[in-house]
Short mmCIF file of C-alpha atoms and ligand atoms in Angstrom, two decimals:
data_model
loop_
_atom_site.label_atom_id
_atom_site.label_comp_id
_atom_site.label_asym_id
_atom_site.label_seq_id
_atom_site.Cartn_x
_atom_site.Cartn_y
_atom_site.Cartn_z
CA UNK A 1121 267.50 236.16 65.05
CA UNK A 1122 264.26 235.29 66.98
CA UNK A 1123 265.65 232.60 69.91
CA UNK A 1124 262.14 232.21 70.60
CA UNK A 1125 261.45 230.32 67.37
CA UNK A 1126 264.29 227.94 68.57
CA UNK A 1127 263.98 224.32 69.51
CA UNK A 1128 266.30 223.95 71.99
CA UNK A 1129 267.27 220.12 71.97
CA UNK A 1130 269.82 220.54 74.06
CA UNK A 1131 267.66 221.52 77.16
CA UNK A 1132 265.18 218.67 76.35
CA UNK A 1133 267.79 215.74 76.29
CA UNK A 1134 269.38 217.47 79.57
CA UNK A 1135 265.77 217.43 80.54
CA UNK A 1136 264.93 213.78 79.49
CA UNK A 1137 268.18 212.50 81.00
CA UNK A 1138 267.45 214.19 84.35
CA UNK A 1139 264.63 211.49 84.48
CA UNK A 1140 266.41 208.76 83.33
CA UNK A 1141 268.93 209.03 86.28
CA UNK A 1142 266.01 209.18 88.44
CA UNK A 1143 264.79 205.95 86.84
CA UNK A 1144 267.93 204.11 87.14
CA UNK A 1145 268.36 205.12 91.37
CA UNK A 1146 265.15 203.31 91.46
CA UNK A 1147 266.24 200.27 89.43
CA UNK A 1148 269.40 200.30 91.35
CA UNK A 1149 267.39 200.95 94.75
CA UNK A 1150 265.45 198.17 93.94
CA UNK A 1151 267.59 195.52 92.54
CA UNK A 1152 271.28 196.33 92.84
CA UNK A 1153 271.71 196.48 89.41
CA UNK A 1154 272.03 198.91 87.14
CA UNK A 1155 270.83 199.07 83.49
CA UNK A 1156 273.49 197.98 80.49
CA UNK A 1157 273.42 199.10 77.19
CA UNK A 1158 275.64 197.14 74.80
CA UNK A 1159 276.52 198.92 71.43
CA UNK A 1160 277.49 197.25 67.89
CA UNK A 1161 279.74 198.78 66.49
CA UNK A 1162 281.49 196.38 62.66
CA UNK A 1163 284.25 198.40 60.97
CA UNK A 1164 286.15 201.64 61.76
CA UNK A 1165 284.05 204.32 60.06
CA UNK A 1166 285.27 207.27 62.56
CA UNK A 1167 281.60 209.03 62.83
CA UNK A 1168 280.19 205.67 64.11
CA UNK A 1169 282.76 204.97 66.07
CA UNK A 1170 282.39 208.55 67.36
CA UNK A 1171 278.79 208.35 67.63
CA UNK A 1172 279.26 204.62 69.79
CA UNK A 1173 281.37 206.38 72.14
CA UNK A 1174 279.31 209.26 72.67
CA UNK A 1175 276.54 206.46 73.42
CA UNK A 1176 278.54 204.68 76.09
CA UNK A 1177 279.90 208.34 77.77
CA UNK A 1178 276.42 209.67 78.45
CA UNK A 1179 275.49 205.79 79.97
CA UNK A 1180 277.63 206.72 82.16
CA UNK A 1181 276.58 210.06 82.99
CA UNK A 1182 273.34 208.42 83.93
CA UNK A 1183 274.64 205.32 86.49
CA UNK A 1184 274.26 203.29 83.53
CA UNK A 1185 276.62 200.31 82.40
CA UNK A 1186 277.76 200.52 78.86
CA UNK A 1187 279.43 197.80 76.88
CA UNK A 1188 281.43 198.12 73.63
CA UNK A 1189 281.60 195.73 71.30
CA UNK A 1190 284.18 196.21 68.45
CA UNK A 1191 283.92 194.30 65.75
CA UNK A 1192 286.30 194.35 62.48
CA UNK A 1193 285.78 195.67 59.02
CA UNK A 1194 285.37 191.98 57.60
CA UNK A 1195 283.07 190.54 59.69
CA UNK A 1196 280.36 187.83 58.17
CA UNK A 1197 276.89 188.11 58.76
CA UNK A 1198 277.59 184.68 60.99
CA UNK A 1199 279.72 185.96 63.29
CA UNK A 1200 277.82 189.16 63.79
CA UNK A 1201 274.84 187.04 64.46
CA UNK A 1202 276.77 184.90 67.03
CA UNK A 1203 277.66 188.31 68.79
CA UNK A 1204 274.34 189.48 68.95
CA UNK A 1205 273.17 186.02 69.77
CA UNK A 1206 275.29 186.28 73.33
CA UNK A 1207 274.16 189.61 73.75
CA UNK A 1208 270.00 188.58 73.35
CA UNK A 1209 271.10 185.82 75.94
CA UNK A 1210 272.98 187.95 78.87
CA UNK A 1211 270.85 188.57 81.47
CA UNK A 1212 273.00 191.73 82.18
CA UNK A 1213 272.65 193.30 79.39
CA UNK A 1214 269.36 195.47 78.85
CA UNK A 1215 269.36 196.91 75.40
CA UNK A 1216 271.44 196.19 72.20
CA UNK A 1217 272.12 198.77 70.06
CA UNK A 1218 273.79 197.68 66.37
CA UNK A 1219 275.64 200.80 65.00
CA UNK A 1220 273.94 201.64 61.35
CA UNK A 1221 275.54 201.20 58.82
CA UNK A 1222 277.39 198.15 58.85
CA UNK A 1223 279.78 196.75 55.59
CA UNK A 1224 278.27 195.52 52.64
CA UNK A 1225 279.25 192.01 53.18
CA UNK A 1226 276.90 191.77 55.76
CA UNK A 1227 273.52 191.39 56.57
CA UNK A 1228 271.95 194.30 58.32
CA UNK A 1229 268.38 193.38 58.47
CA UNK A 1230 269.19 189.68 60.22
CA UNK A 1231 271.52 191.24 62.62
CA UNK A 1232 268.85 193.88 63.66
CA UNK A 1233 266.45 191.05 63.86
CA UNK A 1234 268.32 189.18 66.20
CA UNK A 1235 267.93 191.90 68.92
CA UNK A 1236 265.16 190.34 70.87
CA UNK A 1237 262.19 192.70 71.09
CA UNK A 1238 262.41 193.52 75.07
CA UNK A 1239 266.17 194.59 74.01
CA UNK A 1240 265.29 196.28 70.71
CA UNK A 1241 265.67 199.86 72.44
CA UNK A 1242 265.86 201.77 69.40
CA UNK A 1243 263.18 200.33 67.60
CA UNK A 1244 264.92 198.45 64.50
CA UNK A 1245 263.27 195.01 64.37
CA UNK A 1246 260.28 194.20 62.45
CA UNK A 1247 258.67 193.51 65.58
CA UNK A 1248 259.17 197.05 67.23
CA UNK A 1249 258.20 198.67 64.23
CA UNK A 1250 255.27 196.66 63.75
CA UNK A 1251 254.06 197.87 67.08
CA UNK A 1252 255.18 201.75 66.60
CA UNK A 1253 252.84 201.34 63.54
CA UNK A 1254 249.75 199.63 65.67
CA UNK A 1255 250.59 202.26 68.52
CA UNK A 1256 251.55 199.32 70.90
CA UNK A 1257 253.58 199.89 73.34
CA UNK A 1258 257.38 199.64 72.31
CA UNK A 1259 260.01 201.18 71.46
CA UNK A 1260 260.44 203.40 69.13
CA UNK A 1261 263.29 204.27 66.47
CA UNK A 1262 265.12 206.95 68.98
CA UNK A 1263 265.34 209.65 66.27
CA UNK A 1264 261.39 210.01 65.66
CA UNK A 1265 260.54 209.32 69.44
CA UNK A 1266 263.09 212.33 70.32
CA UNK A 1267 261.64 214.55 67.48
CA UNK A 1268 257.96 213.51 69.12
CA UNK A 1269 259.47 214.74 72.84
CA UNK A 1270 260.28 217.92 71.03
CA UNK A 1271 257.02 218.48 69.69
CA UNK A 1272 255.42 217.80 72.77
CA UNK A 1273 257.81 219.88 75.06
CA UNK A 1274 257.17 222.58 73.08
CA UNK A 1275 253.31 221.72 72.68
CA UNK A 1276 252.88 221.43 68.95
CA UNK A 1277 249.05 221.30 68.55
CA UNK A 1278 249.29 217.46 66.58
CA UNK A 1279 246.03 216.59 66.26
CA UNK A 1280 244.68 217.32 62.25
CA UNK A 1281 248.25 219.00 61.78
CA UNK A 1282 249.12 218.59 58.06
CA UNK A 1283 252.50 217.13 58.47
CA UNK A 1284 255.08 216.14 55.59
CA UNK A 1285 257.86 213.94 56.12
CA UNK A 1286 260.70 214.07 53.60
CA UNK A 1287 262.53 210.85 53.65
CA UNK A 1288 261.27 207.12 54.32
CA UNK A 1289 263.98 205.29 55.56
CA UNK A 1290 263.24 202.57 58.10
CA UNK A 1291 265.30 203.91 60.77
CA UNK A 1292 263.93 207.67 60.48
CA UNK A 1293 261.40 208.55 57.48
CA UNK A 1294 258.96 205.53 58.51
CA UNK A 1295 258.70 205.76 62.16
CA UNK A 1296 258.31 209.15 61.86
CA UNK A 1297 255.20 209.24 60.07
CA UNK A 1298 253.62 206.08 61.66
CA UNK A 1299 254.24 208.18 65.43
CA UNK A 1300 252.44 211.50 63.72
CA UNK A 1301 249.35 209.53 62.28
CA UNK A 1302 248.92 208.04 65.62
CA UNK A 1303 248.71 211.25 67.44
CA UNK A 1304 246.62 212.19 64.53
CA UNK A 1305 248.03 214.40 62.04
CA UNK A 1306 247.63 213.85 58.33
CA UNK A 1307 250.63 212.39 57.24
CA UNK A 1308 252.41 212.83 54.03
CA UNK A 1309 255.62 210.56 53.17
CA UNK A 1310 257.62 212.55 50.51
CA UNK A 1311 260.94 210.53 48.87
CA UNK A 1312 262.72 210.88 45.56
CA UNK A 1313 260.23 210.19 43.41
CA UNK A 1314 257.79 212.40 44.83
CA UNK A 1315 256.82 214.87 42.30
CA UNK A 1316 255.93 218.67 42.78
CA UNK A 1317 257.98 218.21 46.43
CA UNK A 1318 258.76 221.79 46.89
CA UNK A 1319 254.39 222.08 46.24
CA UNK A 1320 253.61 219.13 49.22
CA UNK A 1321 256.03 220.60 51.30
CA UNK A 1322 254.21 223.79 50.85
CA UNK A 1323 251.21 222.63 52.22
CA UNK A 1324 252.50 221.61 55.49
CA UNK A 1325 252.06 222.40 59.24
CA UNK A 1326 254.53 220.34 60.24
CA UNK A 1327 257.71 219.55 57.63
CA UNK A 1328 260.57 217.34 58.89
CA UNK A 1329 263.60 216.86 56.74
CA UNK A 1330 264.84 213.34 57.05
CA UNK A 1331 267.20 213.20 53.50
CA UNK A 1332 270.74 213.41 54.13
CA UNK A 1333 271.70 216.31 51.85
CA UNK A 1334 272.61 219.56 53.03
CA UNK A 1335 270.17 222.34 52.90
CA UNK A 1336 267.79 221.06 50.74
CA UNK A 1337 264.51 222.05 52.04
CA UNK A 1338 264.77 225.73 50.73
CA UNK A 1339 263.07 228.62 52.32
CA UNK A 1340 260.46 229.42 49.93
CA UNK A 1341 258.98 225.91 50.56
CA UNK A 1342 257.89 226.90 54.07
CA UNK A 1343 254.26 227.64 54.53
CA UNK A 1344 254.14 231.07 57.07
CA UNK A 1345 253.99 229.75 60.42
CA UNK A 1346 254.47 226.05 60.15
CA UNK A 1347 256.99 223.95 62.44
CA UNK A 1348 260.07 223.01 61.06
CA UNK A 1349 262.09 219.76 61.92
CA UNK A 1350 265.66 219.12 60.77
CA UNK A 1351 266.47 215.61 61.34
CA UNK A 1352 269.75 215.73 58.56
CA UNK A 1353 272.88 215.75 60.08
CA UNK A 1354 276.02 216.45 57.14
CA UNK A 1355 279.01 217.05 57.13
CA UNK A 1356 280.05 220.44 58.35
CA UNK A 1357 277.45 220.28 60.84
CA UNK A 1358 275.08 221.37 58.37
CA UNK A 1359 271.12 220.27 58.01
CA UNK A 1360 268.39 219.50 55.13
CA UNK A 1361 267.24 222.72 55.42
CA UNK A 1362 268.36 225.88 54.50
CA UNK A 1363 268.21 227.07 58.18
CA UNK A 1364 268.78 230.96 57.34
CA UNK A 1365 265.85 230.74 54.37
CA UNK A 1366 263.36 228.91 56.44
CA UNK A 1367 263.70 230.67 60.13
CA UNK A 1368 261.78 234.08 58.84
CA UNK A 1369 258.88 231.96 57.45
CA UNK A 1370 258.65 229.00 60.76
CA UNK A 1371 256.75 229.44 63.56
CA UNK A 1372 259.50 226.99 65.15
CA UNK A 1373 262.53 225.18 63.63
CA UNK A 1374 265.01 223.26 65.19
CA UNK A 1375 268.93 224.38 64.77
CA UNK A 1376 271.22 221.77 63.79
CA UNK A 1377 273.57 221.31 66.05
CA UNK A 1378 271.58 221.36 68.84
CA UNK A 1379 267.84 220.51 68.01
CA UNK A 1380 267.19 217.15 66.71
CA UNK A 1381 271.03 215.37 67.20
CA UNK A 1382 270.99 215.60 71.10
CA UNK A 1383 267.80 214.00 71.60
CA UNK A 1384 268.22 211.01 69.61
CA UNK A 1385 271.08 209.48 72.31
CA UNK A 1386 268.97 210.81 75.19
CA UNK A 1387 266.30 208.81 74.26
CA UNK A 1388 268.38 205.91 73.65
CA UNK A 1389 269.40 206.07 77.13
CA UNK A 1390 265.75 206.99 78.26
CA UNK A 1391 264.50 204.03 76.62
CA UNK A 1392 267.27 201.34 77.53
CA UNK A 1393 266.07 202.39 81.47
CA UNK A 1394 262.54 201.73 80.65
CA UNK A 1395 263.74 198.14 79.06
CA UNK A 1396 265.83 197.41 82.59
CA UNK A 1397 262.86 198.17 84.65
CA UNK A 1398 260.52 196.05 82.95
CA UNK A 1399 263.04 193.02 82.37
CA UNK A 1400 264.24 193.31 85.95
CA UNK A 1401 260.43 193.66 87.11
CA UNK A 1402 260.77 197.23 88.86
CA UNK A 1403 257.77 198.82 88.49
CA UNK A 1404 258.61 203.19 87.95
CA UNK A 1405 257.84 205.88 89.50
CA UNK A 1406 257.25 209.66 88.70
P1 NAP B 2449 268.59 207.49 54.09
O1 NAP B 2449 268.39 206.11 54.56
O2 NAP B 2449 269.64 207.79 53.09
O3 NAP B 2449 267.18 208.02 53.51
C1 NAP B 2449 267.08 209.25 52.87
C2 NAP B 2449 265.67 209.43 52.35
O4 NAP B 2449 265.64 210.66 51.64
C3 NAP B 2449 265.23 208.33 51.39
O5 NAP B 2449 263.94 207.90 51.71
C4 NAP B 2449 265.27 209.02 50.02
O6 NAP B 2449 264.25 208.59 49.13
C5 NAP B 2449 264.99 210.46 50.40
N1 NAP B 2449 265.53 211.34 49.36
C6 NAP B 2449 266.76 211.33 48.82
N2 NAP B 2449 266.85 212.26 47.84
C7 NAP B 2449 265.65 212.85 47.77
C8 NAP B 2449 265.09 213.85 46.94
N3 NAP B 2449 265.82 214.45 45.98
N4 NAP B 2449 263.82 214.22 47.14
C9 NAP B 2449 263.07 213.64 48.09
N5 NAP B 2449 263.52 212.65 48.90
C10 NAP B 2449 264.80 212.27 48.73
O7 NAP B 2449 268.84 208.49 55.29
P2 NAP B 2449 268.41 208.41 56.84
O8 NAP B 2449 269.22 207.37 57.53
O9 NAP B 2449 266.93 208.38 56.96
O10 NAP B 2449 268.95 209.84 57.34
C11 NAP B 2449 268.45 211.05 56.83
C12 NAP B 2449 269.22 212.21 57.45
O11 NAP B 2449 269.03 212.18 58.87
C13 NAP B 2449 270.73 212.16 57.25
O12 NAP B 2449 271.22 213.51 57.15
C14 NAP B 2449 271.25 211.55 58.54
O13 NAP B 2449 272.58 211.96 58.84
C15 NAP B 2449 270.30 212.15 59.52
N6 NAP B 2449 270.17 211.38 60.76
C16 NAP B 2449 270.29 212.09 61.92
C17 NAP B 2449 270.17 211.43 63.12
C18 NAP B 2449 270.30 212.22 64.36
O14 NAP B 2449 270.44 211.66 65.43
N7 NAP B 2449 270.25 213.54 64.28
C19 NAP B 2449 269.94 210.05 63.17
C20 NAP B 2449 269.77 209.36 61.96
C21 NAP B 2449 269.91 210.04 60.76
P3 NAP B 2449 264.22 207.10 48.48
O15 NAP B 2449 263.70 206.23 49.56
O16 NAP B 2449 263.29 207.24 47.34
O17 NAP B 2449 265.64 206.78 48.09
#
């Protein structure tokens, strides 16, 4: 296998986190405190809950508070909202994180919109995506902004890339393509009604999987030399793509485990830093 066609996400988050403790010496240097994320998490699904913990652990890692919020399986949208009311009005608290998905019963969409938008660290309200779209500075959904620290880490040549993007969920698919088109690739949004996919996704530079079934992309979709991103996670720590298929034909590709999953929590953490700084007025360095 050629490792130098590997994406090595687990470097780049240990990379990206090595900064973040730097940033939170100087918010603690500066102010006493140090930055809190507080995670969401309704029901007992086991991956969230696994997922939540993993959140709070590498807080910690960092010199960052982290505080877990359990909620149960039947919770109303009114309670939830009550929760995350307390948690928009704690001073201590720098970043809110709501665990997706939450039970049917409730709301999802009002409870991320009740994360005010200096909290909104991974880029779920209207208003932070709003702003990823304009190219404002925000926050951005962490998945996409770690897949666009990838790319630039490894120094994918963006500008007037084609680039597909399977999937446009509003958590992954959307962001994704609104942070390629504004470092100006042409931008293609593929989803199940797309027809001809395995045709669009021939034509790419730049193809990132974002549909939640396991190795779907196939090999022979995968134009010779283009960069491959596999943002699916399954179970079995499988991908979207057919990893074995695709590596002869990519220039780059990312592995799952260990290309697109670690970056997602570091820049979670990354980004919950940058919301302490600003909302405790400590202005960063380096
Ligand atoms: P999602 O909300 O279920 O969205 C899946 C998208 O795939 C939808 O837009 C859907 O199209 C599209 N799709 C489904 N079947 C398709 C088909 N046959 N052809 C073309 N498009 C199709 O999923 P998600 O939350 O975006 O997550 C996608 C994957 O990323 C999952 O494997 C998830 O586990 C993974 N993920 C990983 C991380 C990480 O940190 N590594 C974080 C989040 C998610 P329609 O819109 O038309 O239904």
């Amino acid at each position: 296998m050629s490792d130098n066609k590997l994406i090595d996400g687990k470097a780049i988050a240990a990379k990206v986190l090595d900064r973040t403790r730097d940033k939170v010496k100087q918010i603690n240097d500066a102010t006493g405190a140090a930055p809190c994320l507080a995670t969401v998490l309704v029901g007992d699904d086991p991956a969230s809950a696994t997922y939540v913990k993993m959140k709070g652990k590498r807080c910690e890692a960092v010199g960052m508070k982290s505080l877990r919020i359990e909620m149960k399986v039947e919770t109303t949208t009114e309670e939830l909202l009550d929760q995350m009311k307390q948690l928009a009005d704690d001073k201590n608290v720098h970043g809110i994180l709501l665990q997706h998905p939450v039970p049917p019963q409730v709301d999802e969409r009002a409870a991320f919109e009740a994360i005010p938008p200096v909290k909104d660290v991974d880029g779920v309200t209207a208003t932070g995506l709003g702003y990823m779209w304009l190219g404002l500075p925000g926050y951005g959904s962490c998945t996409p902004a770690g897949i666009m620290t990838l790319l630039h880490e490894y120094n994918v040549p963006l500008k007037g890339m084609e680039a597909v993007v399977i999937g446009r969920s509003p958590i992954l698919g959307k962001p994704m393509a609104a942070m390629l088109l504004n470092e100006h690739c042409t931008v293609t949004i593929c989803h199940s009604r797309t027809r001809d996919l395995p045709d669009v996704v021939r034509r790419a530079d730049l193809v990132v999987a974002a549909v939640g079934r396991p190795c779907f992309v196939e090999g022979d979709w995968i134009a010779e030399g283009a960069v491959v991103i596999d943002a699916g996670y399954n179970p079995g720590n499988v991908g979207d793509v057919d990893f074995d298929a695709a590596l002869p034909r990519a220039r780059l590709i990312t592995p799952v485990p260990g290309g697109v999953g670690p970056m997602t929590i570091a820049t979670l953490i990354d980004q919950t830093a940058d919301a302490a700084a600003k909302q405790l007025g400590v202005s960063l360095e380096g």
